[in-house]
Every structure is written in C-alpha cells, then in structure tokens.
Amino acid sequence: MPLYENKDLDDKDLFRSVVLYGRNVASYKFALAESLLELGKVGKNIITLDELAIPFSTALLRHLEDSDKQGISKSSTFLKTLREFRDNETTKDKLLDTTAKLGFVNVIDAFHRVGKQDISTRFFLDERGSGNKIVLTDELLKLSQTNAATSLSKENDARWKLVETAWEYGISNAFVTVGYDKQQEILIALQGGIKRKSITGVKDAISGYQRGQCFYCSKELNFSETHTPDAIRVDHLLPFSLMTKTNLSEDLDRVWNLVLACNHCNGTSEKWDNLPHNDYVKRLLTRNEYYIRSHHPLRETLILQTGQSKEERYNFVRSIYDHLKQTGYHFWRVEDVQ
Ligand SMILES: [Zn+2]
C-alpha cells in the first residue's frame, strides 16, 4: 500500500488511495468514484448499470467540455459516443445505452486496485453476472453520508483535472509542470514557464496527500466553512516572507512548499516570519514523497523542481532550510504556542 505508510487507514483514506494512486489509462475511475459518492448519498444499495450510466456519463461529459483528452488510447467507441452527444450528434438514449454496455468494462474490475493489489475495503460488489448490477456496500453508504464525502468528491475532481491536463499536454514530450497562482489559490499548467491553463483549486488538489488534515495540528479540515477555526487555509511551510529577506535564489512559491493548515494554526502569531520546527520540515519531506508516488503531473513537477532521487529532494529542501536559518529566527511549533 503506497499511501500513508505506518498509519491506520480508514475507509476514507482507502477511497483516497484509489483516487490518488490508482493507475489510469482513462478517466473512468474518477467518473465512477464521483458516481459512487453521489449514489451512496441516496442510500439505495442495488444499482443497475443503466442507473449507474446516468451520473457516470454526466461526470465524463462535464470533463469533456474542458478537456477532450480523457484517456491515453487513440480510439474508444465509448468516448466517441460521448463526444457525439456533446456535439448534439446523437440521442440521450444512445448515450446511456452505450455507457451501460461499454463504459464499465474495465473500470469495475480495476476500481479497488492500488499498485499490485486490491485495497482491503470494497465499496461495491460486482454483480454484473446476475442482473447487470453492482451492489453498494455499507462502507460506501456510510462514507457517502458523512461530511468527508464533500472533500472526497472535491479531491477526486481535482485529481481528475490534474491527470487530464497531463494527458492534454503530453506527459513525455511537451513537458507540463504545475505552478501556483497565489491570488486565485489555484494550480496552473506551465509549459516552458508560461501559463497554459488553470487546472484546479490548490486546496482540493493537495488535501488528499495530507489525509484531509491540518498539516500542523492534524485536525480534520473543514471545506465548507471559511471563518471557523477548522476552515482550510493554504500556507507556505518555509515562509515566503523570508525569501527576499535572506536573498534566497530558490522560489518558495511552489507546490513542494505549499501545505494546508487550519485557520487556527495559520493565524498563530508566533508562526509569522518564523521558521517552522524541524519536525515540520521532516513532515513536508514525507508529504512530498506521497506526491512522487502518484502519477502525473505533481510527481514530475516535484522531480523537476527538487530532484530525481529521494536523497536529492531531501538535500534540496534541507539546504533551503539551512539557508533560512541564518536569520536566527525562532523555530515555531504548534504544541509550544497553544
Ligand atoms: Zn491546525
């Protein structure tokens, strides 16, 4: 299991691992994840493929509006039908019929697979053999009906956008890196340092790699509120303000240095302009290795910006931390100020 090693994984983490670490040759896994969370909310457990075809094709059509590339294969009859419907060249009946027949062929088998094995929880049972249906499990129904379902669904959509962007620009030749637009708090696709498109909100994109928790105090982050102590904030672990003060040549405004914190920790005055405690730098290095284990394009961005090997990446962050230490600033830690 490549996700959050040495931790007790609950169903929420396992669902995240499917989204963040499952391999993708097409975006169907994301469309299925979204459909499952949506159907689970309703509470009905037996879902025919005809019923599943509705949210599944809706999710794919929404993404096809933005990004025509929804898989790495050159030809797909299913995607062709979706495009025809998008372009008003076929009927809804034909769309749903083709989705039920062709849309689920591989994704139902592959959904629970992360790395070489299946995760330990099943979110649905495959009963295509008896009545063309799947059966949602209690684990899924429970998960869909908690607050976590909101963040899971946002994380799923953000991951989907990152993956389709990587496909769109071609991951092997025309290299795309992920940049950060601080004003809008979004991730952007950069090609040769030039902005090509907006990808997705930074909070949704990196929350899963922190298990939806505050980087500092580990409390669950709240995606729905904006001013409560648990509301989610984007933070630079190594303070951006120290960049010019110490004549640092590296840019601290990059994804490797961005973490999500709760409003409370982010607003702690001891933290401002001070360096984070060494424990947090270690935590950042671990968190960044979680990016490395997922596929395009956060992984490639991190490798390009911080180093090919784990050792290079550690040394890169360590050398910046050491440089900033010249300032003689206080090393901030949440336990010491609460
Ligand atoms: Zn916190």
CSV table of C-alpha atoms and ligand atoms in Angstrom, one decimal:
chain,number,residue,atom,x,y,z
A,1,MET,CA,0.0,0.0,0.0
A,2,PRO,CA,1.7,3.2,-1.1
A,3,LEU,CA,-0.3,5.6,0.8
A,4,TYR,CA,0.4,7.0,4.3
A,5,GLU,CA,2.6,4.1,5.5
A,6,ASN,CA,2.6,3.2,9.2
A,7,LYS,CA,-0.8,4.7,9.7
A,8,ASP,CA,-4.1,3.1,10.4
A,9,LEU,CA,-6.1,3.5,7.3
A,10,ASP,CA,-9.8,4.1,7.5
A,11,ASP,CA,-12.3,3.8,4.6
A,12,LYS,CA,-11.8,7.5,3.8
A,13,ASP,CA,-8.1,7.0,3.3
A,14,LEU,CA,-8.7,3.9,1.2
A,15,PHE,CA,-11.1,5.7,-1.0
A,16,ARG,CA,-8.4,8.5,-1.4
A,17,SER,CA,-5.8,5.9,-2.2
A,18,VAL,CA,-7.9,4.7,-5.2
A,19,VAL,CA,-8.3,8.3,-6.4
A,20,LEU,CA,-4.7,9.4,-5.8
A,21,TYR,CA,-2.7,6.2,-6.5
A,22,GLY,CA,-4.8,4.1,-8.8
A,23,ARG,CA,-3.2,3.9,-12.3
A,24,ASN,CA,-5.2,5.5,-15.0
A,25,VAL,CA,-5.4,4.8,-18.7
A,26,ALA,CA,-8.7,6.6,-18.9
A,27,SER,CA,-10.5,8.9,-16.5
A,28,TYR,CA,-13.3,6.3,-15.9
A,29,LYS,CA,-12.1,5.6,-12.3
A,30,PHE,CA,-12.7,9.2,-11.4
A,31,ALA,CA,-16.1,9.2,-13.0
A,32,LEU,CA,-17.0,6.0,-11.1
A,33,ALA,CA,-15.7,7.5,-7.8
A,34,GLU,CA,-17.9,10.5,-8.3
A,35,SER,CA,-20.9,8.4,-9.2
A,36,LEU,CA,-20.5,6.1,-6.2
A,37,LEU,CA,-20.3,9.1,-3.8
A,38,GLU,CA,-23.4,10.6,-5.3
A,39,LEU,CA,-25.4,7.3,-5.4
A,40,GLY,CA,-24.3,6.4,-1.9
A,41,LYS,CA,-25.8,9.6,-0.6
A,42,VAL,CA,-29.2,8.5,-1.7
A,43,GLY,CA,-28.8,5.3,0.3
A,44,LYS,CA,-30.1,2.7,-2.2
A,45,ASN,CA,-27.6,-0.2,-2.5
A,46,ILE,CA,-28.6,-2.1,-5.6
A,47,ILE,CA,-27.6,-0.1,-8.7
A,48,THR,CA,-28.2,-1.4,-12.2
A,49,LEU,CA,-25.7,-0.5,-14.9
A,50,ASP,CA,-28.5,1.6,-16.6
A,51,GLU,CA,-28.8,3.6,-13.4
A,52,LEU,CA,-25.1,3.9,-13.0
A,53,ALA,CA,-24.8,5.2,-16.6
A,54,ILE,CA,-26.5,8.4,-15.7
A,55,PRO,CA,-24.1,10.0,-13.2
A,56,PHE,CA,-21.1,8.3,-14.8
A,57,SER,CA,-21.8,9.8,-18.3
A,58,THR,CA,-22.8,13.2,-16.8
A,59,ALA,CA,-19.4,13.4,-15.0
A,60,LEU,CA,-17.5,12.5,-18.1
A,61,LEU,CA,-19.4,14.9,-20.3
A,62,ARG,CA,-18.7,17.7,-17.8
A,63,HIS,CA,-14.9,17.0,-18.1
A,64,LEU,CA,-15.1,16.6,-21.9
A,65,GLU,CA,-16.3,20.2,-22.1
A,66,ASP,CA,-13.0,21.3,-20.7
A,67,SER,CA,-10.6,18.7,-21.9
A,68,ASP,CA,-11.1,16.5,-24.9
A,69,LYS,CA,-8.4,14.0,-23.8
A,70,GLN,CA,-10.0,11.6,-21.3
A,71,GLY,CA,-7.7,8.6,-21.9
A,72,ILE,CA,-4.4,7.6,-23.4
A,73,SER,CA,-5.9,5.2,-26.0
A,74,LYS,CA,-6.3,6.7,-29.5
A,75,SER,CA,-9.7,5.3,-30.3
A,76,SER,CA,-12.6,4.5,-28.0
A,77,THR,CA,-16.1,3.8,-29.2
A,78,PHE,CA,-17.4,4.8,-25.8
A,79,LEU,CA,-15.6,8.2,-25.8
A,80,LYS,CA,-16.7,8.7,-29.4
A,81,THR,CA,-20.3,8.3,-28.4
A,82,LEU,CA,-19.8,10.8,-25.5
A,83,ARG,CA,-18.3,13.4,-27.9
A,84,GLU,CA,-21.2,12.8,-30.4
A,85,PHE,CA,-23.7,13.5,-27.6
A,86,ARG,CA,-21.7,16.6,-26.5
A,87,ASP,CA,-21.8,17.9,-30.1
A,88,ASN,CA,-25.6,17.1,-30.5
A,89,GLU,CA,-25.0,14.3,-32.9
A,90,THR,CA,-26.6,11.5,-31.0
A,91,THR,CA,-29.5,11.0,-28.6
A,92,LYS,CA,-29.5,10.6,-24.8
A,93,ASP,CA,-30.9,7.1,-25.2
A,94,LYS,CA,-28.0,6.0,-27.4
A,95,LEU,CA,-25.6,7.7,-24.9
A,96,LEU,CA,-26.9,5.9,-21.9
A,97,ASP,CA,-27.2,2.6,-23.8
A,98,THR,CA,-23.6,2.8,-24.9
A,99,THR,CA,-22.4,3.8,-21.5
A,100,ALA,CA,-24.1,0.8,-19.8
A,101,LYS,CA,-22.7,-1.5,-22.5
A,102,LEU,CA,-19.1,-0.2,-22.9
A,103,GLY,CA,-18.4,2.3,-20.1
A,104,PHE,CA,-17.8,-0.1,-17.3
A,105,VAL,CA,-16.0,-3.0,-19.0
A,106,ASN,CA,-12.6,-2.4,-17.2
A,107,VAL,CA,-13.3,0.1,-14.5
A,108,ILE,CA,-15.5,-2.1,-12.4
A,109,ASP,CA,-12.7,-4.7,-12.2
A,110,ALA,CA,-10.0,-2.2,-11.7
A,111,PHE,CA,-11.6,0.2,-9.3
A,112,HIS,CA,-10.3,-1.2,-6.0
A,113,ARG,CA,-6.8,-1.9,-7.3
A,114,VAL,CA,-4.0,0.3,-6.0
A,115,GLY,CA,-0.5,-0.8,-7.0
A,116,LYS,CA,-0.3,-4.6,-7.3
A,117,GLN,CA,-3.2,-5.4,-5.0
A,118,ASP,CA,-6.8,-4.5,-4.1
A,119,ILE,CA,-7.4,-2.3,-1.1
A,120,SER,CA,-8.9,-4.0,2.0
A,121,THR,CA,-12.3,-2.4,1.8
A,122,ARG,CA,-14.8,-3.0,-1.0
A,123,PHE,CA,-17.0,0.0,-1.9
A,124,PHE,CA,-19.2,-2.1,-4.1
A,125,LEU,CA,-19.7,-5.7,-5.2
A,126,ASP,CA,-19.6,-6.6,-8.8
A,127,GLU,CA,-22.8,-8.4,-9.7
A,128,ARG,CA,-22.8,-7.9,-13.4
A,129,GLY,CA,-23.2,-11.6,-13.8
A,130,SER,CA,-26.6,-11.6,-12.1
A,131,GLY,CA,-28.8,-8.9,-13.3
A,132,ASN,CA,-26.3,-6.4,-14.7
A,133,LYS,CA,-25.8,-4.5,-11.4
A,134,ILE,CA,-23.4,-3.5,-8.7
A,135,VAL,CA,-24.3,-3.5,-5.0
A,136,LEU,CA,-23.0,-0.6,-2.9
A,137,THR,CA,-21.6,-1.8,0.4
A,138,ASP,CA,-22.4,-0.4,3.8
A,139,GLU,CA,-18.8,1.0,3.9
A,140,LEU,CA,-19.6,3.2,0.9
A,141,LEU,CA,-23.1,4.2,2.1
A,142,LYS,CA,-21.6,5.3,5.4
A,143,LEU,CA,-18.8,7.2,3.8
A,144,SER,CA,-21.1,9.0,1.3
A,145,GLN,CA,-23.3,10.2,4.1
A,146,THR,CA,-20.5,11.9,6.2
A,147,ASN,CA,-19.0,15.4,5.8
A,148,ALA,CA,-15.9,13.7,4.4
A,149,ALA,CA,-17.9,13.0,1.2
A,150,THR,CA,-17.7,16.6,0.3
A,151,SER,CA,-13.9,16.8,0.5
A,152,LEU,CA,-13.5,13.3,-1.2
A,153,SER,CA,-15.6,14.4,-4.1
A,154,LYS,CA,-13.6,17.7,-4.5
A,155,GLU,CA,-10.3,15.8,-4.2
A,156,ASN,CA,-11.5,13.3,-6.8
A,157,ASP,CA,-12.4,16.1,-9.2
A,158,ALA,CA,-9.1,17.9,-8.7
A,159,ARG,CA,-7.1,14.8,-9.2
A,160,TRP,CA,-9.1,14.1,-12.4
A,161,LYS,CA,-8.2,17.6,-13.7
A,162,LEU,CA,-4.5,17.1,-13.0
A,163,VAL,CA,-4.5,13.8,-14.8
A,164,GLU,CA,-6.4,15.1,-17.9
A,165,THR,CA,-4.1,18.1,-18.1
A,166,ALA,CA,-1.1,15.9,-18.1
A,167,TRP,CA,-2.7,13.9,-21.0
A,168,GLU,CA,-3.6,17.0,-22.8
A,169,TYR,CA,-0.1,18.4,-22.9
A,170,GLY,CA,1.6,15.0,-23.4
A,171,ILE,CA,3.5,13.8,-20.4
A,172,SER,CA,6.5,12.5,-22.2
A,173,ASN,CA,7.5,15.2,-24.7
A,174,ALA,CA,5.9,18.7,-24.2
A,175,PHE,CA,6.5,18.7,-20.5
A,176,VAL,CA,3.9,20.4,-18.3
A,177,THR,CA,4.7,21.5,-14.8
A,178,VAL,CA,2.3,22.5,-12.1
A,179,GLY,CA,2.6,26.1,-10.9
A,180,TYR,CA,0.7,28.0,-8.2
A,181,ASP,CA,-1.4,31.2,-8.7
A,182,LYS,CA,-1.4,32.7,-5.2
A,183,GLN,CA,-4.1,35.3,-5.8
A,184,GLN,CA,-6.7,32.8,-7.0
A,185,GLU,CA,-5.3,29.9,-5.0
A,186,ILE,CA,-5.3,27.6,-8.0
A,187,LEU,CA,-2.9,25.3,-9.7
A,188,ILE,CA,-1.9,26.2,-13.2
A,189,ALA,CA,-0.3,24.3,-16.1
A,190,LEU,CA,3.0,25.8,-17.1
A,191,GLN,CA,4.9,25.0,-20.3
A,192,GLY,CA,8.3,26.5,-20.5
A,193,GLY,CA,7.4,28.7,-17.6
A,194,ILE,CA,4.4,30.1,-19.5
A,195,LYS,CA,0.8,29.7,-18.2
A,196,ARG,CA,-1.2,27.4,-20.5
A,197,LYS,CA,-4.3,26.9,-18.4
A,198,SER,CA,-5.9,26.9,-15.0
A,199,ILE,CA,-6.1,23.4,-13.6
A,200,THR,CA,-7.9,23.3,-10.3
A,201,GLY,CA,-8.1,24.7,-6.8
A,202,VAL,CA,-5.0,24.1,-4.8
A,203,LYS,CA,-6.9,23.1,-1.6
A,204,ASP,CA,-8.8,20.3,-3.4
A,205,ALA,CA,-5.6,19.1,-5.2
A,206,ILE,CA,-3.4,18.7,-2.2
A,207,SER,CA,-5.8,17.9,0.6
A,208,GLY,CA,-5.8,14.1,-0.1
A,209,TYR,CA,-2.0,13.9,0.4
A,210,GLN,CA,-2.5,15.3,3.9
A,211,ARG,CA,-5.4,12.9,4.6
A,212,GLY,CA,-7.7,16.0,4.7
A,213,GLN,CA,-5.9,17.1,7.9
A,214,CYS,CA,-4.2,20.3,9.1
A,215,PHE,CA,-0.5,20.0,8.4
A,216,TYR,CA,0.4,21.2,11.9
A,217,CYS,CA,-2.2,20.0,14.4
A,218,SER,CA,-3.7,17.1,12.4
A,219,LYS,CA,-7.3,18.2,13.0
A,220,GLU,CA,-9.8,17.5,10.2
A,221,LEU,CA,-10.0,20.4,7.8
A,222,ASN,CA,-13.4,21.9,7.0
A,223,PHE,CA,-14.1,22.5,3.3
A,224,SER,CA,-17.5,24.1,3.8
A,225,GLU,CA,-16.8,27.0,6.2
A,226,THR,CA,-14.4,29.9,5.6
A,227,HIS,CA,-14.0,31.6,9.0
A,228,THR,CA,-14.2,28.8,11.6
A,229,PRO,CA,-11.0,27.7,13.4
A,230,ASP,CA,-11.1,24.5,11.3
A,231,ALA,CA,-11.5,26.3,8.0
A,232,ILE,CA,-8.9,25.3,5.4
A,233,ARG,CA,-6.0,27.7,4.5
A,234,VAL,CA,-3.1,27.5,2.1
A,235,ASP,CA,0.2,28.1,3.8
A,236,HIS,CA,3.9,28.2,2.7
A,237,LEU,CA,5.8,25.9,5.2
A,238,LEU,CA,9.0,27.8,4.7
A,239,PRO,CA,7.8,31.4,5.0
A,240,PHE,CA,7.5,33.3,1.7
A,241,SER,CA,8.5,36.5,3.5
A,242,LEU,CA,12.0,35.2,4.3
A,243,MET,CA,12.7,34.6,0.6
A,244,THR,CA,13.7,38.2,-0.1
A,245,LYS,CA,14.9,38.9,3.5
A,246,THR,CA,17.6,36.2,3.1
A,247,ASN,CA,18.3,36.7,-0.7
A,248,LEU,CA,17.2,33.2,-1.4
A,249,SER,CA,17.6,32.2,-5.0
A,250,GLU,CA,15.0,29.4,-4.9
A,251,ASP,CA,11.3,30.2,-5.3
A,252,LEU,CA,9.3,29.3,-2.2
A,253,ASP,CA,6.0,29.8,-4.0
A,254,ARG,CA,5.9,26.3,-5.4
A,255,VAL,CA,3.9,23.1,-4.8
A,256,TRP,CA,6.7,21.4,-2.8
A,257,ASN,CA,6.4,24.2,-0.2
A,258,LEU,CA,2.6,24.5,0.0
A,259,VAL,CA,0.7,22.9,2.8
A,260,LEU,CA,-2.9,23.1,4.0
A,261,ALA,CA,-3.5,24.3,7.6
A,262,CYS,CA,-6.5,25.1,9.7
A,263,ASN,CA,-7.4,28.7,10.2
A,264,HIS,CA,-6.4,28.5,13.8
A,265,CYS,CA,-2.8,27.2,13.2
A,266,ASN,CA,-2.4,29.5,10.2
A,267,GLY,CA,-3.3,32.6,12.2
A,268,THR,CA,-1.0,31.8,15.1
A,269,SER,CA,1.2,35.0,15.5
A,270,GLU,CA,4.3,33.0,16.6
A,271,LYS,CA,4.3,31.5,13.2
A,272,TRP,CA,4.6,34.7,11.2
A,273,ASP,CA,8.1,35.3,9.7
A,274,ASN,CA,9.4,32.5,11.9
A,275,LEU,CA,10.9,29.2,10.7
A,276,PRO,CA,8.9,26.0,11.3
A,277,HIS,CA,10.3,23.5,13.7
A,278,ASN,CA,12.5,20.8,12.2
A,279,ASP,CA,9.7,18.2,12.8
A,280,TYR,CA,7.6,20.0,10.2
A,281,VAL,CA,10.3,20.0,7.6
A,282,LYS,CA,10.6,16.2,8.1
A,283,ARG,CA,6.8,16.0,7.7
A,284,LEU,CA,7.0,18.1,4.5
A,285,LEU,CA,9.6,15.8,3.0
A,286,THR,CA,7.3,12.8,3.8
A,287,ARG,CA,4.3,14.5,2.3
A,288,ASN,CA,6.2,15.4,-0.8
A,289,GLU,CA,7.1,11.7,-1.3
A,290,TYR,CA,3.4,11.0,-1.4
A,291,TYR,CA,3.2,13.2,-4.5
A,292,ILE,CA,6.0,11.2,-6.0
A,293,ARG,CA,4.1,8.0,-5.7
A,294,SER,CA,1.1,9.3,-7.6
A,295,HIS,CA,1.2,9.7,-11.4
A,296,HIS,CA,1.2,12.8,-13.5
A,297,PRO,CA,1.7,15.6,-13.2
A,298,LEU,CA,2.5,16.6,-9.5
A,299,ARG,CA,5.2,13.9,-9.4
A,300,GLU,CA,7.0,15.2,-12.5
A,301,THR,CA,6.8,18.8,-11.2
A,302,LEU,CA,8.3,17.8,-7.9
A,303,ILE,CA,11.1,15.8,-9.5
A,304,LEU,CA,11.9,18.7,-11.8
A,305,GLN,CA,11.9,21.3,-9.1
A,306,THR,CA,13.5,19.4,-6.2
A,307,GLY,CA,15.5,16.4,-7.6
A,308,GLN,CA,15.4,13.0,-9.2
A,309,SER,CA,16.1,10.8,-6.2
A,310,LYS,CA,14.7,10.9,-2.7
A,311,GLU,CA,18.1,11.9,-1.4
A,312,GLU,CA,18.4,14.9,-3.8
A,313,ARG,CA,14.9,16.0,-2.8
A,314,TYR,CA,15.7,15.9,0.9
A,315,ASN,CA,19.0,17.7,0.3
A,316,PHE,CA,17.3,20.4,-1.7
A,317,VAL,CA,14.7,21.2,1.0
A,318,ARG,CA,17.3,20.9,3.8
A,319,SER,CA,19.7,23.3,2.1
A,320,ILE,CA,17.0,25.9,1.8
A,321,TYR,CA,16.0,25.4,5.4
A,322,ASP,CA,19.7,25.8,6.4
A,323,HIS,CA,20.0,29.0,4.4
A,324,LEU,CA,16.9,30.5,6.0
A,325,LYS,CA,18.3,29.6,9.5
A,326,GLN,CA,20.9,32.4,9.0
A,327,THR,CA,18.1,34.7,10.0
A,328,GLY,CA,18.3,33.4,13.6
A,329,TYR,CA,14.5,33.2,13.7
A,330,HIS,CA,12.6,31.3,16.3
A,331,PHE,CA,11.6,27.7,15.4
A,332,TRP,CA,7.8,27.6,15.6
A,333,ARG,CA,5.9,24.5,16.7
A,334,VAL,CA,2.2,24.3,17.4
A,335,GLU,CA,2.4,22.4,20.7
A,336,ASP,CA,4.6,25.2,22.1
A,337,VAL,CA,2.2,28.0,21.5
A,338,GLN,CA,-1.2,26.6,22.2
B,1,ZN,ZN,-4.2,23.2,12.7
